[in-house]
Amino acid sequence: MLVAYFYSVGIYHIQSEPEMEQRYPDLILRSRPPYEPPYQFMIELKYIKKQKPDEVEAKIQKGREQLKRYLQAEESAGVEEFEGLVVGICGDGGCFGGGGRLRIVVC
């Protein structure tokens, strides 16, 4: 659903799990001419089971560490406007405060 949204916006070229030094970020959104958005994004998705809300912080931290490695990879060099995002997605019923099902962390 997330990819469908970004595709409909039309300003990004979407790459799903491209190889970067034998690692695979979940999504990369690169600018697509003639558009010049202020940022390009590298997104790491983390699924958290409803039954395990205590895993939230550990999974978010793991996503941050992964993004740091991806952003240091040679393939991302020269893309100064990359923003790293970790998107935590929770199972039915929500496991974030207030019953939320989505958490986005900027790295």
mmCIF file of C-alpha atoms in Angstrom:
data_model
loop_
_atom_site.group_PDB
_atom_site.id
_atom_site.type_symbol
_atom_site.label_atom_id
_atom_site.label_comp_id
_atom_site.label_asym_id
_atom_site.label_seq_id
_atom_site.Cartn_x
_atom_site.Cartn_y
_atom_site.Cartn_z
ATOM 1 C CA MET A 1 0.000 0.000 0.000
ATOM 2 C CA LEU A 2 2.891 2.337 0.775
ATOM 3 C CA VAL A 3 4.447 1.733 -2.648
ATOM 4 C CA ALA A 4 1.099 2.329 -4.356
ATOM 5 C CA TYR A 5 0.795 5.690 -2.621
ATOM 6 C CA PHE A 6 4.272 6.843 -3.684
ATOM 7 C CA TYR A 7 3.676 5.563 -7.203
ATOM 8 C CA SER A 8 0.480 7.607 -7.478
ATOM 9 C CA VAL A 9 2.299 10.763 -6.344
ATOM 10 C CA GLY A 10 4.515 10.409 -9.426
ATOM 11 C CA ILE A 11 7.534 12.454 -8.327
ATOM 12 C CA TYR A 12 9.694 9.511 -7.255
ATOM 13 C CA HIS A 13 11.363 6.629 -9.014
ATOM 14 C CA ILE A 14 10.677 3.694 -6.674
ATOM 15 C CA GLN A 15 13.201 0.919 -6.110
ATOM 16 C CA SER A 16 12.192 -2.074 -4.011
ATOM 17 C CA GLU A 17 15.045 -3.916 -2.288
ATOM 18 C CA PRO A 18 17.886 -2.738 -4.548
ATOM 19 C CA GLU A 19 21.260 -4.297 -3.791
ATOM 20 C CA MET A 20 23.714 -2.022 -1.996
ATOM 21 C CA GLU A 21 26.981 -3.781 -1.203
ATOM 22 C CA GLN A 22 25.184 -7.102 -0.691
ATOM 23 C CA ARG A 23 22.549 -5.477 1.521
ATOM 24 C CA TYR A 24 18.960 -4.701 0.589
ATOM 25 C CA PRO A 25 17.099 -1.610 1.870
ATOM 26 C CA ASP A 26 13.335 -2.092 1.637
ATOM 27 C CA LEU A 27 12.499 0.994 -0.436
ATOM 28 C CA ILE A 28 14.383 3.799 -2.103
ATOM 29 C CA LEU A 29 12.539 6.816 -3.466
ATOM 30 C CA ARG A 30 14.704 8.806 -5.884
ATOM 31 C CA SER A 31 13.715 12.006 -7.624
ATOM 32 C CA ARG A 32 12.285 11.580 -11.081
ATOM 33 C CA PRO A 33 12.772 14.289 -13.704
ATOM 34 C CA PRO A 34 11.305 16.776 -14.313
ATOM 35 C CA TYR A 35 10.467 16.886 -10.580
ATOM 36 C CA GLU A 36 12.996 17.927 -7.964
ATOM 37 C CA PRO A 37 11.607 17.136 -4.506
ATOM 38 C CA PRO A 38 13.669 18.492 -1.603
ATOM 39 C CA TYR A 39 14.419 14.984 -0.317
ATOM 40 C CA GLN A 40 14.952 11.469 -1.534
ATOM 41 C CA PHE A 41 14.171 8.649 0.867
ATOM 42 C CA MET A 42 15.609 5.344 1.955
ATOM 43 C CA ILE A 43 12.985 3.426 3.922
ATOM 44 C CA GLU A 44 13.366 0.393 6.152
ATOM 45 C CA LEU A 45 10.105 -1.358 7.090
ATOM 46 C CA LYS A 46 9.764 -3.252 10.366
ATOM 47 C CA TYR A 47 6.778 -5.425 11.223
ATOM 48 C CA ILE A 48 5.972 -5.820 14.904
ATOM 49 C CA LYS A 49 3.638 -8.607 15.963
ATOM 50 C CA LYS A 50 0.646 -7.491 18.002
ATOM 51 C CA GLN A 51 1.545 -10.033 20.662
ATOM 52 C CA LYS A 52 5.054 -8.589 21.079
ATOM 53 C CA PRO A 53 4.799 -4.823 21.663
ATOM 54 C CA ASP A 54 7.936 -5.026 23.825
ATOM 55 C CA GLU A 55 9.932 -5.548 20.596
ATOM 56 C CA VAL A 56 9.094 -2.085 19.237
ATOM 57 C CA GLU A 57 12.214 -0.219 20.356
ATOM 58 C CA ALA A 58 14.571 -3.086 19.467
ATOM 59 C CA LYS A 59 13.132 -3.361 15.954
ATOM 60 C CA ILE A 60 13.226 0.419 15.421
ATOM 61 C CA GLN A 61 16.864 0.493 16.584
ATOM 62 C CA LYS A 62 17.737 -2.389 14.259
ATOM 63 C CA GLY A 63 16.168 -0.459 11.384
ATOM 64 C CA ARG A 64 18.228 2.635 12.271
ATOM 65 C CA GLU A 65 21.442 0.619 12.277
ATOM 66 C CA GLN A 66 20.580 -0.920 8.919
ATOM 67 C CA LEU A 67 19.837 2.493 7.410
ATOM 68 C CA LYS A 68 23.134 3.906 8.644
ATOM 69 C CA ARG A 69 24.979 1.104 6.817
ATOM 70 C CA TYR A 70 22.932 1.630 3.647
ATOM 71 C CA LEU A 71 23.504 5.388 3.709
ATOM 72 C CA GLN A 72 27.262 4.796 3.975
ATOM 73 C CA ALA A 73 27.266 2.404 1.004
ATOM 74 C CA GLU A 74 29.018 3.488 -2.160
ATOM 75 C CA GLU A 75 25.763 3.306 -4.142
ATOM 76 C CA SER A 76 24.197 6.047 -2.010
ATOM 77 C CA ALA A 77 27.229 8.330 -2.280
ATOM 78 C CA GLY A 78 26.474 11.534 -4.126
ATOM 79 C CA VAL A 79 22.837 11.596 -3.086
ATOM 80 C CA GLU A 80 23.081 14.345 -0.496
ATOM 81 C CA GLU A 81 19.350 14.709 -0.011
ATOM 82 C CA PHE A 82 18.723 11.154 1.209
ATOM 83 C CA GLU A 83 16.621 10.954 4.353
ATOM 84 C CA GLY A 84 16.469 7.660 6.196
ATOM 85 C CA LEU A 85 13.092 6.540 7.556
ATOM 86 C CA VAL A 86 12.256 3.537 9.695
ATOM 87 C CA VAL A 87 8.580 2.656 9.426
ATOM 88 C CA GLY A 88 7.277 0.394 12.173
ATOM 89 C CA ILE A 89 4.088 -1.393 11.196
ATOM 90 C CA CYS A 90 2.073 -3.108 13.891
ATOM 91 C CA GLY A 91 -0.266 -6.060 13.589
ATOM 92 C CA ASP A 92 -4.019 -5.749 14.080
ATOM 93 C CA GLY A 93 -5.097 -3.814 17.129
ATOM 94 C CA GLY A 94 -2.001 -1.656 17.392
ATOM 95 C CA CYS A 95 0.997 -1.966 19.651
ATOM 96 C CA PHE A 96 2.105 1.661 19.778
ATOM 97 C CA GLY A 97 0.804 4.063 22.405
ATOM 98 C CA GLY A 98 -2.913 4.787 22.051
ATOM 99 C CA GLY A 99 -3.524 1.733 19.858
ATOM 100 C CA GLY A 100 -1.603 3.144 16.886
ATOM 101 C CA ARG A 101 -0.544 0.829 14.088
ATOM 102 C CA LEU A 102 2.183 2.911 12.418
ATOM 103 C CA ARG A 103 5.298 4.637 13.701
ATOM 104 C CA ILE A 104 7.753 6.591 11.560
ATOM 105 C CA VAL A 105 11.224 7.471 12.811
ATOM 106 C CA VAL A 106 13.558 9.801 10.900
ATOM 107 C CA CYS A 107 17.175 8.713 11.113
#
